[in-house]
CSV table of C-alpha atoms in Angstrom, one decimal:
chain,number,residue,atom,x,y,z
A,1,MET,CA,23.5,-10.4,-1.4
A,2,GLU,CA,23.7,-8.5,1.7
A,3,THR,CA,21.8,-6.4,4.3
A,4,SER,CA,22.0,-2.7,3.4
A,5,PRO,CA,25.0,-0.9,5.8
A,6,ASP,CA,21.8,1.6,7.1
A,7,ALA,CA,20.0,-1.2,7.8
A,8,LEU,CA,22.9,-2.6,10.0
A,9,ALA,CA,23.6,0.3,11.4
A,10,HIS,CA,20.1,1.1,13.0
A,11,ASN,CA,20.7,-2.1,14.9
A,12,ASP,CA,23.4,0.1,17.2
A,13,TYR,CA,20.5,1.9,18.8
A,14,PRO,CA,18.6,0.5,22.0
A,15,ALA,CA,15.2,-1.5,21.2
A,16,ALA,CA,13.1,2.0,22.1
A,17,VAL,CA,15.3,4.0,20.2
A,18,ARG,CA,14.7,1.8,17.7
A,19,ALA,CA,11.3,1.8,17.5
A,20,ALA,CA,10.7,5.7,17.2
A,21,LYS,CA,12.6,6.2,15.3
A,22,ASP,CA,11.0,3.7,12.4
A,23,ILE,CA,7.8,4.9,13.7
A,24,THR,CA,8.6,8.6,13.2
A,25,PHE,CA,10.6,8.5,10.1
A,26,GLY,CA,8.2,5.5,8.4
A,27,SER,CA,5.2,7.4,9.1
A,28,ILE,CA,7.3,10.6,7.7
A,29,ALA,CA,7.7,9.3,4.5
A,30,GLY,CA,4.1,7.8,4.2
A,31,MET,CA,2.1,10.7,4.9
A,32,ILE,CA,4.3,12.8,2.0
A,33,SER,CA,4.3,10.0,-1.0
A,34,LYS,CA,0.5,9.2,-0.2
A,35,VAL,CA,-0.5,13.2,-1.2
A,36,PHE,CA,1.2,12.6,-4.2
A,37,GLU,CA,-0.3,8.9,-5.5
A,38,HIS,CA,-3.6,9.7,-4.0
A,39,PRO,CA,-5.3,10.8,-6.9
A,40,PHE,CA,-3.9,7.9,-8.7
A,41,ASP,CA,-5.0,5.3,-6.7
A,42,LEU,CA,-8.2,7.2,-6.5
A,43,THR,CA,-7.8,5.7,-10.2
A,44,LYS,CA,-7.3,2.3,-9.9
A,45,VAL,CA,-10.1,1.7,-7.4
A,46,ARG,CA,-12.5,3.1,-9.3
A,47,LEU,CA,-11.3,1.2,-12.5
A,48,GLN,CA,-11.0,-1.9,-10.1
A,49,SER,CA,-14.7,-1.6,-9.0
A,50,GLN,CA,-16.3,-1.2,-11.8
A,51,VAL,CA,-15.4,-5.0,-13.8
A,52,LEU,CA,-18.8,-6.2,-11.9
A,53,ASP,CA,-20.6,-4.0,-14.0
A,54,SER,CA,-22.4,-4.4,-17.0
A,55,THR,CA,-21.8,-1.0,-18.2
A,56,ALA,CA,-18.5,0.4,-17.7
A,57,ARG,CA,-18.5,3.5,-16.3
A,58,PHE,CA,-14.8,4.8,-18.0
A,59,SER,CA,-12.6,3.2,-20.5
A,60,GLY,CA,-9.6,3.4,-19.0
A,61,PRO,CA,-7.4,5.3,-16.7
A,62,MET,CA,-7.4,8.9,-18.5
A,63,ASP,CA,-11.0,8.7,-19.1
A,64,CYS,CA,-11.2,8.3,-15.9
A,65,LEU,CA,-9.7,10.7,-14.7
A,66,ARG,CA,-10.5,13.3,-16.9
A,67,GLN,CA,-14.1,13.0,-16.1
A,68,THR,CA,-13.2,13.5,-12.3
A,69,LEU,CA,-11.5,16.2,-13.3
A,70,LYS,CA,-14.8,17.3,-15.1
A,71,LYS,CA,-17.3,16.3,-12.6
A,72,GLU,CA,-15.9,16.6,-8.9
A,73,GLY,CA,-13.3,19.2,-10.0
A,74,VAL,CA,-9.1,19.0,-8.7
A,75,LYS,CA,-10.6,18.6,-5.1
A,76,GLY,CA,-12.1,15.0,-6.5
A,77,LEU,CA,-9.1,13.9,-7.1
A,78,TYR,CA,-8.7,13.7,-3.4
A,79,ARG,CA,-12.0,12.6,-1.9
A,80,GLY,CA,-11.0,10.3,0.7
A,81,LEU,CA,-7.5,11.3,1.2
A,82,PRO,CA,-7.5,12.0,5.3
A,83,ALA,CA,-7.9,7.7,5.5
A,84,PRO,CA,-5.1,7.1,3.6
A,85,ILE,CA,-2.9,9.9,5.4
A,86,VAL,CA,-3.7,8.0,8.3
A,87,GLY,CA,-3.5,4.6,6.6
A,88,ALA,CA,-0.5,5.6,5.5
A,89,MET,CA,1.1,6.5,8.9
A,90,ALA,CA,0.0,3.2,10.1
A,91,GLU,CA,1.5,1.2,7.1
A,92,ASN,CA,4.5,2.2,6.5
A,93,ALA,CA,5.3,2.9,10.4
A,94,SER,CA,4.1,-0.9,11.3
A,95,LEU,CA,6.0,-1.9,8.2
A,96,PHE,CA,9.5,-0.8,9.1
A,97,LEU,CA,9.6,-1.9,13.3
A,98,SER,CA,7.7,-4.7,12.4
A,99,TYR,CA,10.6,-5.9,9.3
A,100,SER,CA,13.5,-4.0,11.6
A,101,GLU,CA,12.6,-6.6,14.7
A,102,LEU,CA,11.7,-9.3,12.5
A,103,GLN,CA,15.1,-9.4,10.7
A,104,ASN,CA,16.5,-9.2,15.0
A,105,VAL,CA,14.7,-12.4,16.0
A,106,ILE,CA,15.8,-14.0,12.8
A,107,ARG,CA,19.0,-13.1,13.7
A,108,TRP,CA,17.8,-14.8,17.8
A,109,THR,CA,16.3,-17.9,16.4
A,110,ASN,CA,19.7,-18.4,14.2
A,111,ALA,CA,22.0,-17.4,16.8
A,112,GLN,CA,23.6,-14.8,14.3
A,113,ALA,CA,25.1,-11.6,15.8
A,114,LEU,CA,22.8,-8.3,15.0
A,115,SER,CA,26.2,-7.7,13.1
A,116,ILE,CA,25.4,-10.7,10.2
A,117,PRO,CA,23.9,-9.4,7.1
A,118,LEU,CA,20.9,-11.5,6.0
A,119,SER,CA,20.5,-14.2,3.0
A,120,LEU,CA,17.9,-13.1,0.5
A,121,PRO,CA,15.5,-15.7,2.2
A,122,GLN,CA,15.8,-14.2,5.3
A,123,LEU,CA,14.6,-11.2,4.4
A,124,ALA,CA,11.9,-12.6,2.0
A,125,LEU,CA,10.3,-14.1,6.0
A,126,ALA,CA,11.3,-10.9,8.4
A,127,GLY,CA,9.6,-8.6,4.5
A,128,ALA,CA,6.5,-10.9,4.7
A,129,GLY,CA,6.0,-11.3,8.4
A,130,ALA,CA,5.6,-7.6,8.6
A,131,GLY,CA,2.9,-6.9,5.6
A,132,ALA,CA,0.8,-9.8,7.6
A,133,ILE,CA,1.2,-8.0,10.6
A,134,THR,CA,0.1,-4.4,8.6
A,135,SER,CA,-2.5,-6.0,6.9
A,136,PHE,CA,-4.9,-6.4,10.1
A,137,LEU,CA,-4.4,-2.7,10.7
A,138,LEU,CA,-4.6,-1.4,7.0
A,139,THR,CA,-8.0,-3.9,6.0
A,140,PRO,CA,-10.4,-1.3,7.8
A,141,ILE,CA,-8.5,1.9,6.5
A,142,GLU,CA,-8.6,0.8,3.1
A,143,LEU,CA,-12.2,-0.2,3.7
A,144,VAL,CA,-13.4,3.6,4.4
A,145,LYS,CA,-11.1,4.5,1.4
A,146,CYS,CA,-13.1,3.1,-1.2
A,147,LYS,CA,-16.5,3.5,-0.6
A,148,MET,CA,-15.3,7.5,0.0
A,149,GLN,CA,-13.8,7.1,-3.2
A,150,VAL,CA,-17.0,6.0,-5.6
A,151,GLN,CA,-19.5,8.3,-3.5
A,152,MET,CA,-19.4,10.1,-6.7
A,153,LEU,CA,-19.9,7.4,-9.1
A,154,VAL,CA,-23.5,6.6,-6.9
A,155,THR,CA,-25.0,10.0,-5.0
A,156,GLY,CA,-22.7,12.6,-6.7
A,157,PRO,CA,-24.3,15.5,-8.6
A,158,ALA,CA,-24.3,13.8,-12.2
A,159,SER,CA,-26.8,11.0,-10.6
A,160,ALA,CA,-29.1,14.1,-8.6
A,161,LEU,CA,-32.7,14.6,-10.0
A,162,PRO,CA,-32.6,18.3,-12.2
A,163,GLY,CA,-33.0,20.9,-9.0
A,164,ALA,CA,-33.1,17.8,-6.2
A,165,PRO,CA,-30.6,19.3,-3.4
A,166,VAL,CA,-27.0,18.1,-3.0
A,167,HIS,CA,-26.6,16.6,0.2
A,168,PRO,CA,-23.2,16.4,1.5
A,169,LEU,CA,-21.2,13.1,1.2
A,170,PRO,CA,-20.2,10.9,4.1
A,171,GLY,CA,-16.8,12.0,5.5
A,172,PRO,CA,-14.5,8.6,7.4
A,173,ILE,CA,-16.5,8.9,10.6
A,174,SER,CA,-19.3,8.5,9.6
A,175,VAL,CA,-19.2,6.0,6.8
A,176,LEU,CA,-17.1,4.1,9.9
A,177,LYS,CA,-19.8,4.7,12.1
A,178,THR,CA,-22.0,3.7,9.3
A,179,VAL,CA,-20.3,-0.5,8.6
A,180,VAL,CA,-20.4,-0.7,12.0
A,181,ARG,CA,-23.9,-0.2,12.6
A,182,GLU,CA,-24.4,-2.4,9.4
A,183,THR,CA,-22.1,-5.3,10.0
A,184,GLY,CA,-20.5,-5.6,13.8
A,185,PHE,CA,-17.2,-5.0,14.4
A,186,ARG,CA,-16.1,-7.5,12.3
A,187,GLY,CA,-17.3,-5.9,9.0
A,188,LEU,CA,-14.6,-3.4,9.1
A,189,TRP,CA,-12.3,-6.7,7.9
A,190,LEU,CA,-14.5,-7.4,4.7
A,191,GLY,CA,-11.7,-7.9,2.4
A,192,HIS,CA,-8.3,-8.8,4.7
A,193,LEU,CA,-8.4,-12.1,2.8
A,194,GLY,CA,-7.3,-10.2,0.2
A,195,THR,CA,-5.1,-6.9,2.1
A,196,PHE,CA,-3.4,-10.2,3.5
A,197,ILE,CA,-1.7,-11.8,0.5
A,198,ARG,CA,-1.2,-8.2,-1.0
A,199,GLU,CA,0.3,-7.0,2.2
A,200,ALA,CA,2.8,-10.6,3.3
A,201,GLY,CA,3.4,-11.3,-0.4
A,202,GLY,CA,4.4,-7.3,-1.8
A,203,CYS,CA,6.2,-6.9,1.7
A,204,ALA,CA,8.2,-9.7,1.3
A,205,ALA,CA,8.8,-8.4,-2.2
A,206,TRP,CA,9.4,-4.6,-1.8
A,207,PHE,CA,11.5,-5.0,0.8
A,208,THR,CA,14.2,-7.5,-0.7
A,209,SER,CA,13.9,-5.7,-4.5
A,210,LYS,CA,14.8,-2.5,-2.6
A,211,GLU,CA,17.8,-4.5,-0.4
A,212,TYR,CA,19.3,-6.2,-3.6
A,213,VAL,CA,19.6,-2.9,-5.6
A,214,ALA,CA,20.3,-1.5,-3.2
A,215,SER,CA,23.6,-4.1,-2.0
A,216,LEU,CA,24.3,-3.8,-6.0
A,217,LEU,CA,23.8,0.1,-6.2
A,218,LEU,CA,26.8,0.7,-3.0
A,219,ALA,CA,29.0,-2.8,-5.0
A,220,ARG,CA,29.2,-1.1,-8.0
A,221,ARG,CA,30.0,2.6,-6.5
A,222,MET,CA,31.8,1.6,-3.2
A,223,PRO,CA,33.3,-2.3,-3.5
A,224,THR,CA,34.0,-3.6,0.4
A,225,GLU,CA,37.9,-4.6,-1.6
A,226,THR,CA,38.7,-0.8,-2.6
A,227,LEU,CA,36.8,0.2,0.9
A,228,PRO,CA,39.0,2.1,3.5
A,229,VAL,CA,39.5,0.8,6.4
A,230,GLY,CA,36.9,2.0,9.1
A,231,ARG,CA,34.9,3.3,6.5
A,232,GLU,CA,31.5,2.4,6.6
A,233,ARG,CA,29.0,2.4,2.9
A,234,HIS,CA,25.6,4.4,3.1
A,235,LEU,CA,23.3,4.6,0.1
A,236,VAL,CA,23.2,8.3,-1.8
A,237,ALA,CA,19.6,9.8,-2.5
A,238,TRP,CA,19.4,8.8,-5.5
A,239,GLU,CA,20.6,5.1,-5.5
A,240,SER,CA,17.8,4.4,-2.2
A,241,ALA,CA,15.6,6.3,-4.5
A,242,VAL,CA,16.2,4.2,-7.5
A,243,ALA,CA,16.3,1.3,-5.5
A,244,GLY,CA,13.1,2.2,-3.7
A,245,ALA,CA,11.4,2.3,-7.1
A,246,CYS,CA,12.2,-1.2,-8.4
A,247,ALA,CA,10.7,-1.9,-4.7
A,248,GLY,CA,7.6,-0.7,-6.0
A,249,ALA,CA,7.6,-2.4,-9.4
A,250,ALA,CA,7.7,-5.5,-7.5
A,251,TYR,CA,5.2,-4.9,-4.7
A,252,ASN,CA,2.4,-4.1,-7.3
A,253,VAL,CA,3.3,-6.7,-10.2
A,254,SER,CA,3.2,-10.2,-7.4
A,255,PHE,CA,0.0,-9.9,-6.1
A,256,PHE,CA,-2.5,-6.9,-7.4
A,257,PRO,CA,-5.7,-9.5,-8.4
A,258,ALA,CA,-5.3,-10.2,-4.8
A,259,ASP,CA,-5.4,-6.0,-4.6
A,260,THR,CA,-8.3,-6.2,-7.7
A,261,ILE,CA,-10.7,-8.2,-5.5
A,262,LYS,CA,-10.1,-6.6,-2.4
A,263,SER,CA,-11.3,-3.4,-3.5
A,264,THR,CA,-15.0,-5.1,-5.5
A,265,MET,CA,-15.2,-5.9,-2.4
A,266,GLN,CA,-15.2,-2.8,0.0
A,267,THR,CA,-17.6,-1.4,-3.4
A,268,GLU,CA,-20.1,-3.6,-3.8
A,269,ALA,CA,-22.6,-1.9,-0.9
A,270,GLU,CA,-22.2,1.6,-3.0
A,271,LEU,CA,-21.8,0.3,-7.1
A,272,ARG,CA,-24.3,-2.5,-6.8
A,273,PRO,CA,-26.8,-2.1,-3.7
A,274,VAL,CA,-29.9,-4.1,-2.9
A,275,ALA,CA,-33.1,-2.9,-4.0
A,276,PRO,CA,-34.9,-1.7,-1.4
A,277,GLY,CA,-37.2,-3.8,1.2
A,278,ALA,CA,-35.2,-6.7,-0.6
A,279,PRO,CA,-33.0,-9.0,1.8
A,280,ARG,CA,-29.7,-8.4,2.6
A,281,PRO,CA,-26.5,-11.1,1.0
A,282,PRO,CA,-23.7,-12.2,3.0
A,283,PRO,CA,-20.8,-11.1,2.9
A,284,PRO,CA,-19.0,-11.3,-0.1
A,285,THR,CA,-16.0,-13.7,0.1
A,286,PHE,CA,-12.8,-13.7,-1.3
A,287,TRP,CA,-12.9,-16.6,-3.6
A,288,GLY,CA,-16.3,-16.2,-5.0
A,289,THR,CA,-15.4,-12.4,-5.8
A,290,GLY,CA,-12.3,-13.9,-7.9
A,291,VAL,CA,-14.5,-16.7,-9.4
A,292,ARG,CA,-17.3,-14.0,-10.6
A,293,MET,CA,-14.9,-11.3,-11.8
A,294,TRP,CA,-13.1,-14.3,-14.1
A,295,GLN,CA,-15.8,-15.1,-15.4
A,296,LYS,CA,-17.0,-11.5,-16.0
A,297,GLN,CA,-13.6,-9.6,-17.9
A,298,GLY,CA,-10.5,-13.3,-16.9
A,299,VAL,CA,-7.7,-12.1,-16.3
A,300,ARG,CA,-8.3,-8.3,-17.7
A,301,GLY,CA,-11.0,-8.1,-14.6
A,302,LEU,CA,-8.1,-9.3,-12.0
A,303,TYR,CA,-4.8,-6.7,-13.2
A,304,ALA,CA,-8.1,-3.7,-14.0
A,305,GLY,CA,-6.4,-0.8,-13.3
A,306,MET,CA,-2.3,-2.1,-13.7
A,307,GLY,CA,-0.8,0.4,-15.6
A,308,VAL,CA,-2.4,3.5,-13.5
A,309,THR,CA,-1.1,1.8,-10.3
A,310,ALA,CA,2.6,0.9,-11.8
A,311,VAL,CA,2.8,4.6,-12.7
A,312,ARG,CA,1.5,5.7,-8.7
A,313,SER,CA,3.7,3.1,-7.2
A,314,ILE,CA,7.5,3.4,-8.8
A,315,PRO,CA,7.7,6.8,-7.9
A,316,SER,CA,5.9,6.0,-5.2
A,317,SER,CA,7.9,3.6,-3.1
A,318,ALA,CA,11.0,6.5,-4.2
A,319,ILE,CA,9.6,8.6,-2.3
A,320,ILE,CA,9.0,6.4,0.5
A,321,PHE,CA,12.6,5.1,1.0
A,322,LEU,CA,14.5,8.0,-0.2
A,323,ILE,CA,13.0,9.7,3.3
A,324,TYR,CA,13.7,7.0,5.5
A,325,ASP,CA,17.1,6.1,4.4
A,326,GLY,CA,17.7,10.1,4.7
A,327,LEU,CA,16.1,10.6,8.1
A,328,ASN,CA,17.8,7.9,9.1
A,329,GLN,CA,21.3,8.9,7.5
A,330,HIS,CA,21.0,11.8,9.0
A,331,PHE,CA,19.7,11.1,12.1
A,332,ALA,CA,22.6,8.7,12.8
């Protein structure tokens, strides 16, 4: 196992330049992939959020997509997109920057030169650290996104009385202000433990899977022993895409239940509101919500939306690494 040559070449730049490249390229890759994947993400969140309902609104991902298109149109598939766009920029910029710099911290701790490849466990450690750091930025953004993605299920045209005026749904800023007003600033991190587990564990799997598959593809196409002196090895476009696709599968399979619990916690107030005049219950907890979901539907409930997430994440992750690696090579 070795770190991909593109990642090692990245270390040749000064720290400020490396950071600027990671932030810029990560943001671009994240934004483009998010536009592609958002309808699938909306479907996943809506399937996850119905696990605790007495009657399911949707029979599966295709039914969810069909009902959304029928009741809300194409625009409905992109409900809540502004928050994920901001989130994708923050997430990928933070991930690639943290991952790159944490690798150098690991090298410094072990007195390794910047040109020395890291082992698979070392890459997993750097990936987990990058995911943990990013989770603190991501939780408030995902909270707003999830709340917006289920708004139409309870306040849309289908739930309004005949002849009643249809009020515009609140946007991301309005949702953000409501959360702060009702639960305080700390309420923006509702479900953070789920995000933390998903990002730390998932990113360890994401980065190491990508690096491992990339090294296999490079070794297959251009074995080290046949490499001419002075010639560097670089991933071609399809290799970045394939390695990224494998990384996307590894990310979502590894810690998916944590994401399901997190989404359920973040949509609880919208889908199962407290009756007017009733005392407000304490905020849902990660473990408490997980137990309730297990009692309701068992393993199936904890993996609600897994299929559509895989369909989304595999090509989305391929797009991210295709763009990120391509920009790094183009501006090398």
